[in-house]
Amino acid sequence: MDQPTIDQSLHWHLEWFQAVLDLRIAQYFEHDHPRRDEGFPPPPTLPPSTPLDRLFEEYDMNWEERIVVLLALAPHIRPQLLDIFYIENSTTKRGFTEFGGVQGKQHGGFLPTGETAVFIIAGSQMDQRLLAMRIFRRDHYLFEEQILRMGSERSGEPVLSVPLELSPTCLRAILWDEQYEPDFGPGFPAKRVSTPLEWGDLVLPPYVLQQINEIKAWVLYEMKIREDWVLNKWIKPGYRSLFFGPPGTGKTMTASLLGKAVNRAVYRIDLSMVVSKYIGETEKNLAGIFDQAERRQWILFFDEADALFGKRTQTKSSNDRYANQEVSYLLQRVEDYPGLVILASNFKGNLDEAFIRRFQSIIQFPVPGPDQRLLLWQKIFSGGLRPAHDLDLEAIAEKYEITGGEIINVLRTLAVQMAHAKREEVHLRDILESLRKEYQKSGRVMMGRA
């Protein structure tokens, strides 16, 4: 078989979906109640050359799960397929309750709900309906993996009465073969981070770079170390590293570059969204991230980790006890994660000592010294901006203690000033003014001239 195109694959899968739907409707009105898929045509078997077929193969989806995904997809590309659900009940003079569905605000067609999917899969057979309803549990991978989502339930209303939707990122992946990434939000408090920079742009002391290269070597050669050398009974999978040092010293950039070097996505966990005021929600939010990360081999980056992994409180109340239980759960998930986990903190001393002992490496990111600062200044002037004759970068690097992140902020301020002044040559007065503004942001006072 030739490799089908996206539109061909969608056509064949929706044709199968319509055949199943038509048969279910016919059975329902003929009061024929066969077992679940009795008489249904088998789903198309296509090579995984399109996003939809790759999705079906990656998760080894059964026919029921495929029906649910195609039902959520139908309103976007073949909405008329669901018009059959507008059949009027001659007894009640309204639609059939068992078909589910809602009316959109702008969309004039039928929008499916969980009830619609259960009807297609199981008809009116109670035992089969109960089995089909398991798909809509929030711990089912279709929801944990952010493939599908359902609207918020209203108090007192049936759990399957809310709209069934594909997540926006999954929809884009299916229709246009864009890379699938989960939606950042309360249900998935992590966001992918990347950088356009390269290893040559990273300015750190040699001993720090050596430690970072050891992490990279572990990720690249873990299978050789554990499997080929038969060390897996001694060495657990996974690697945990602590990056500590002041803001702007390159911790996030290094995590992004590691992902780039080993071709793995890096996700930064938003700890403010992970920590929930509701007991147990912290575990639920973080579990969703770890489950996806393990499947996709992500690198997990916990920035400002002391917010959650700091020294545990003395247990003085039930809230303290629950907080410590949640932290213990998170520590265990981090320790058991078979991939690379990086925790970043401004101060090593803020973290729980018992947890620190579980790290494979602890790397300090120091404020750059004069030599590193000079290299950073030289790098930012390697583009369109040029230092004037009165600008001594070596003297600037020697006198002003500043991090790499702060130098980037100075560059941004300089670029705006130069663009407004319609010139590309940077004088000493320009860089001193930008430095003064950067010092003021952190409450420091800049003395004298270079």
CSV table of C-alpha atoms in Angstrom, one decimal, residues 147-422:
chain,number,residue,atom,x,y,z
A,147,ILE,CA,-5.2,13.9,23.9
A,148,LEU,CA,-8.8,14.6,24.9
A,149,ARG,CA,-10.4,17.0,27.4
A,150,MET,CA,-13.8,17.5,28.8
A,151,GLY,CA,-15.4,20.6,30.1
A,152,SER,CA,-16.1,21.3,33.7
A,153,GLU,CA,-18.9,19.4,35.3
A,154,ARG,CA,-21.8,21.3,36.8
A,155,SER,CA,-22.9,20.3,40.3
A,156,GLY,CA,-25.6,17.8,40.2
A,157,GLU,CA,-25.4,17.1,36.4
A,158,PRO,CA,-24.3,13.7,34.9
A,159,VAL,CA,-20.6,13.4,34.5
A,160,LEU,CA,-20.8,12.6,30.8
A,161,SER,CA,-23.0,15.6,30.0
A,162,VAL,CA,-20.1,17.9,29.3
A,163,PRO,CA,-18.6,18.5,25.8
A,164,LEU,CA,-16.0,16.0,24.5
A,165,GLU,CA,-13.0,17.8,22.8
A,166,LEU,CA,-9.6,17.1,21.4
A,167,SER,CA,-7.0,19.3,23.0
A,168,PRO,CA,-5.9,22.1,20.7
A,169,THR,CA,-2.4,20.8,20.4
A,170,CYS,CA,-3.5,17.3,19.6
A,171,LEU,CA,-5.9,18.7,17.0
A,172,ARG,CA,-3.1,20.7,15.3
A,173,ALA,CA,-0.9,17.5,15.3
A,174,ILE,CA,-3.6,15.4,13.6
A,175,LEU,CA,-4.6,18.0,11.0
A,176,TRP,CA,-1.2,19.6,10.2
A,177,ASP,CA,1.4,17.2,11.6
A,178,GLU,CA,2.7,19.8,14.0
A,179,GLN,CA,4.6,18.5,17.0
A,180,TYR,CA,2.3,17.5,19.8
A,181,GLU,CA,2.9,19.3,23.1
A,182,PRO,CA,0.6,19.2,26.1
A,183,ASP,CA,-1.3,22.4,27.0
A,184,PHE,CA,0.2,24.4,29.8
A,185,GLY,CA,-2.3,25.0,32.6
A,186,PRO,CA,-3.5,23.9,36.0
A,187,GLY,CA,-4.0,20.3,34.8
A,188,PHE,CA,-0.5,20.3,33.3
A,189,PRO,CA,1.8,22.7,35.1
A,190,ALA,CA,4.8,22.3,32.9
A,191,LYS,CA,6.1,24.2,29.9
A,192,ARG,CA,8.7,23.3,27.3
A,193,VAL,CA,11.9,25.3,27.4
A,194,SER,CA,14.4,25.6,24.6
A,195,THR,CA,17.2,27.9,23.5
A,196,PRO,CA,18.6,29.2,20.1
A,197,LEU,CA,22.0,29.3,21.7
A,198,GLU,CA,24.8,26.6,21.3
A,199,TRP,CA,27.4,25.1,23.7
A,200,GLY,CA,29.9,27.7,22.5
A,201,ASP,CA,27.7,30.4,23.9
A,202,LEU,CA,27.8,28.9,27.4
A,203,VAL,CA,30.4,30.7,29.5
A,204,LEU,CA,31.2,28.8,32.7
A,205,PRO,CA,34.4,27.7,34.5
A,206,PRO,CA,36.0,24.6,33.1
A,207,TYR,CA,35.3,22.5,36.2
A,208,VAL,CA,31.6,23.3,35.9
A,209,LEU,CA,31.6,22.4,32.2
A,210,GLN,CA,33.2,19.1,33.0
A,211,GLN,CA,30.4,18.2,35.4
A,212,ILE,CA,27.8,19.2,32.9
A,213,ASN,CA,29.5,17.0,30.3
A,214,GLU,CA,29.2,14.1,32.7
A,215,ILE,CA,25.5,14.5,32.8
A,216,LYS,CA,25.3,14.5,29.0
A,217,ALA,CA,27.5,11.4,28.9
A,218,TRP,CA,25.1,9.6,31.3
A,219,VAL,CA,22.0,10.3,29.1
A,220,LEU,CA,23.8,9.2,26.0
A,221,TYR,CA,25.4,6.1,27.4
A,222,GLU,CA,23.0,4.9,30.1
A,223,MET,CA,21.9,1.8,28.2
A,224,LYS,CA,25.5,0.8,27.5
A,225,ILE,CA,26.4,1.3,31.2
A,226,ARG,CA,23.5,-0.5,32.7
A,227,GLU,CA,22.6,-3.1,30.0
A,228,ASP,CA,25.7,-3.8,28.0
A,229,TRP,CA,28.0,-3.8,31.0
A,230,VAL,CA,25.4,-5.6,33.1
A,231,LEU,CA,25.5,-3.0,35.9
A,232,ASN,CA,21.7,-2.6,36.1
A,233,LYS,CA,21.4,-4.5,39.4
A,234,TRP,CA,23.9,-2.0,41.0
A,235,ILE,CA,23.0,1.2,39.2
A,236,LYS,CA,19.4,2.4,39.1
A,237,PRO,CA,18.0,4.1,36.0
A,238,GLY,CA,17.7,7.8,36.0
A,239,TYR,CA,19.9,10.7,37.0
A,240,ARG,CA,19.3,13.6,39.4
A,241,SER,CA,21.3,16.8,39.4
A,242,LEU,CA,21.1,19.9,41.5
A,243,PHE,CA,22.1,23.2,39.9
A,244,PHE,CA,22.6,26.0,42.5
A,245,GLY,CA,23.8,29.6,42.2
A,246,PRO,CA,22.5,33.1,41.9
A,247,PRO,CA,19.9,34.0,39.2
A,248,GLY,CA,21.3,34.7,35.8
A,249,THR,CA,24.3,32.3,36.1
A,250,GLY,CA,23.1,29.9,33.4
A,251,LYS,CA,21.1,27.2,35.1
A,252,THR,CA,18.1,27.3,32.8
A,253,MET,CA,20.2,27.8,29.7
A,254,THR,CA,22.3,24.7,30.6
A,255,ALA,CA,19.2,22.6,31.1
A,256,SER,CA,18.0,23.7,27.7
A,257,LEU,CA,21.4,23.0,26.0
A,258,LEU,CA,21.5,19.5,27.6
A,259,GLY,CA,18.1,18.7,26.0
A,260,LYS,CA,19.3,20.0,22.7
A,261,ALA,CA,22.5,17.9,22.9
A,262,VAL,CA,20.7,14.6,23.6
A,263,ASN,CA,17.6,15.4,21.5
A,264,ARG,CA,15.1,15.3,24.3
A,265,ALA,CA,12.5,17.8,25.3
A,266,VAL,CA,13.0,19.8,28.5
A,267,TYR,CA,10.0,20.8,30.5
A,268,ARG,CA,10.2,23.3,33.3
A,269,ILE,CA,7.7,22.6,36.1
A,270,ASP,CA,5.8,25.5,37.5
A,271,LEU,CA,5.9,24.7,41.2
A,272,SER,CA,3.5,27.5,42.0
A,273,MET,CA,0.8,25.6,40.0
A,274,VAL,CA,1.9,22.2,41.3
A,275,VAL,CA,1.3,23.2,45.0
A,276,SER,CA,-2.4,23.1,45.5
A,277,LYS,CA,-4.4,24.3,48.5
A,278,TYR,CA,-6.5,21.2,48.1
A,279,ILE,CA,-5.3,18.1,49.8
A,280,GLY,CA,-4.0,15.5,47.3
A,281,GLU,CA,-4.2,17.8,44.3
A,282,THR,CA,-0.4,18.3,44.4
A,283,GLU,CA,0.2,14.6,43.9
A,284,LYS,CA,-2.4,14.5,41.1
A,285,ASN,CA,-0.9,17.4,39.2
A,286,LEU,CA,2.7,16.1,39.5
A,287,ALA,CA,1.7,12.5,38.7
A,288,GLY,CA,0.3,13.7,35.3
A,289,ILE,CA,3.6,15.3,34.4
A,290,PHE,CA,5.8,12.3,35.5
A,291,ASP,CA,3.6,9.8,33.7
A,292,GLN,CA,3.9,11.7,30.4
A,293,ALA,CA,7.6,12.5,30.9
A,294,GLU,CA,8.4,8.8,31.4
A,295,ARG,CA,6.7,7.8,28.3
A,296,ARG,CA,8.3,10.5,26.2
A,297,GLN,CA,11.7,10.6,27.9
A,298,TRP,CA,11.6,14.2,28.8
A,299,ILE,CA,14.1,16.0,30.9
A,300,LEU,CA,12.3,17.6,33.9
A,301,PHE,CA,13.6,20.9,35.2
A,302,PHE,CA,12.3,22.2,38.6
A,303,ASP,CA,13.3,25.8,38.8
A,304,GLU,CA,13.3,27.5,42.2
A,305,ALA,CA,13.0,24.0,43.7
A,306,ASP,CA,13.3,25.1,47.3
A,307,ALA,CA,9.7,26.2,47.0
A,308,LEU,CA,8.6,22.6,47.2
A,309,PHE,CA,11.8,20.6,48.0
A,310,GLY,CA,13.0,22.8,50.8
A,311,LYS,CA,13.5,21.8,54.4
A,312,ARG,CA,10.3,20.3,55.7
A,313,THR,CA,8.4,22.0,58.4
A,314,GLN,CA,7.9,20.8,61.9
A,315,THR,CA,4.6,19.0,62.2
A,316,LYS,CA,2.4,21.3,64.3
A,317,SER,CA,-0.9,20.9,62.6
A,318,SER,CA,-2.8,18.6,60.2
A,319,ASN,CA,-1.9,21.0,57.4
A,320,ASP,CA,1.8,20.6,58.1
A,321,ARG,CA,1.4,16.8,58.2
A,322,TYR,CA,-0.4,16.8,54.8
A,323,ALA,CA,2.2,19.2,53.3
A,324,ASN,CA,5.1,16.9,54.5
A,325,GLN,CA,3.3,13.9,53.1
A,326,GLU,CA,3.0,15.6,49.7
A,327,VAL,CA,6.7,16.6,49.7
A,328,SER,CA,7.6,13.0,50.5
A,329,TYR,CA,5.5,11.8,47.6
A,330,LEU,CA,7.2,14.2,45.2
A,331,LEU,CA,10.7,13.3,46.5
A,332,GLN,CA,9.8,9.6,45.8
A,333,ARG,CA,8.6,10.4,42.3
A,334,VAL,CA,11.8,12.3,41.6
A,335,GLU,CA,14.0,9.5,42.9
A,336,ASP,CA,12.1,6.8,40.9
A,337,TYR,CA,12.0,8.8,37.6
A,338,PRO,CA,14.1,6.8,35.1
A,339,GLY,CA,15.2,9.9,33.1
A,340,LEU,CA,17.1,13.1,33.9
A,341,VAL,CA,15.7,15.4,36.6
A,342,ILE,CA,17.4,18.8,37.2
A,343,LEU,CA,16.5,20.9,40.3
A,344,ALA,CA,17.6,24.5,40.4
A,345,SER,CA,17.9,26.6,43.5
A,346,ASN,CA,19.6,29.9,44.3
A,347,PHE,CA,21.0,28.5,47.6
A,348,LYS,CA,22.0,24.9,48.2
A,349,GLY,CA,21.3,25.3,51.9
A,350,ASN,CA,17.6,25.9,51.3
A,351,LEU,CA,17.1,22.2,50.3
A,352,ASP,CA,16.3,19.3,52.5
A,353,GLU,CA,19.6,17.6,53.4
A,354,ALA,CA,18.2,14.1,53.2
A,355,PHE,CA,17.1,14.8,49.6
A,356,ILE,CA,20.4,16.3,48.6
A,357,ARG,CA,22.1,13.0,49.4
A,358,ARG,CA,20.0,11.4,46.6
A,359,PHE,CA,21.6,13.6,43.8
A,360,GLN,CA,24.1,12.1,41.4
A,361,SER,CA,25.7,15.5,41.0
A,362,ILE,CA,25.6,18.9,42.7
A,363,ILE,CA,26.9,21.7,40.5
A,364,GLN,CA,27.5,25.3,41.6
A,365,PHE,CA,26.9,28.0,39.0
A,366,PRO,CA,29.1,30.9,40.3
A,367,VAL,CA,28.9,34.5,39.5
A,368,PRO,CA,31.3,34.9,36.5
A,369,GLY,CA,34.7,36.2,37.3
A,370,PRO,CA,36.5,38.9,35.3
A,371,ASP,CA,37.7,36.6,32.6
A,372,GLN,CA,34.2,35.0,32.0
A,373,ARG,CA,32.6,38.5,32.1
A,374,LEU,CA,35.0,39.8,29.4
A,375,LEU,CA,34.1,36.8,27.2
A,376,LEU,CA,30.4,37.5,27.7
A,377,TRP,CA,30.8,41.1,26.8
A,378,GLN,CA,32.8,40.2,23.7
A,379,LYS,CA,30.1,37.8,22.6
A,380,ILE,CA,27.3,40.3,22.8
A,381,PHE,CA,29.3,42.7,20.6
A,382,SER,CA,29.9,40.0,18.0
A,383,GLY,CA,26.7,41.1,16.1
A,384,GLY,CA,25.5,44.4,14.8
A,385,LEU,CA,26.5,46.6,17.7
A,386,ARG,CA,30.1,47.8,17.9
A,387,PRO,CA,32.1,49.1,20.8
A,388,ALA,CA,33.4,52.6,20.3
A,389,HIS,CA,37.0,53.6,20.8
A,390,ASP,CA,36.3,54.9,24.3
A,391,LEU,CA,34.7,51.6,25.5
A,392,ASP,CA,37.2,49.3,27.2
A,393,LEU,CA,35.4,46.0,27.7
A,394,GLU,CA,38.3,44.6,29.7
A,395,ALA,CA,38.0,47.4,32.2
A,396,ILE,CA,34.2,47.0,32.3
A,397,ALA,CA,34.5,43.3,33.0
A,398,GLU,CA,37.1,43.8,35.7
A,399,LYS,CA,35.1,46.5,37.6
A,400,TYR,CA,31.5,45.5,37.4
A,401,GLU,CA,30.4,42.2,39.0
A,402,ILE,CA,27.4,41.1,37.0
A,403,THR,CA,25.9,37.8,35.9
A,404,GLY,CA,25.4,36.5,32.4
A,405,GLY,CA,21.7,37.0,32.6
A,406,GLU,CA,22.2,40.6,33.7
A,407,ILE,CA,24.6,41.2,30.8
A,408,ILE,CA,21.8,40.0,28.5
A,409,ASN,CA,19.5,42.5,30.1
A,410,VAL,CA,22.1,45.3,29.6
A,411,LEU,CA,22.3,44.2,25.9
A,412,ARG,CA,18.5,44.6,25.5
A,413,THR,CA,18.5,48.1,27.0
A,414,LEU,CA,21.5,49.0,24.8
A,415,ALA,CA,19.8,47.7,21.7
A,416,VAL,CA,16.7,49.8,22.4
A,417,GLN,CA,18.8,52.9,23.0
A,418,MET,CA,20.9,52.4,19.9
A,419,ALA,CA,17.9,51.8,17.7
A,420,HIS,CA,16.2,54.9,19.0
A,421,ALA,CA,19.4,57.0,18.5
A,422,LYS,CA,19.8,55.4,15.0
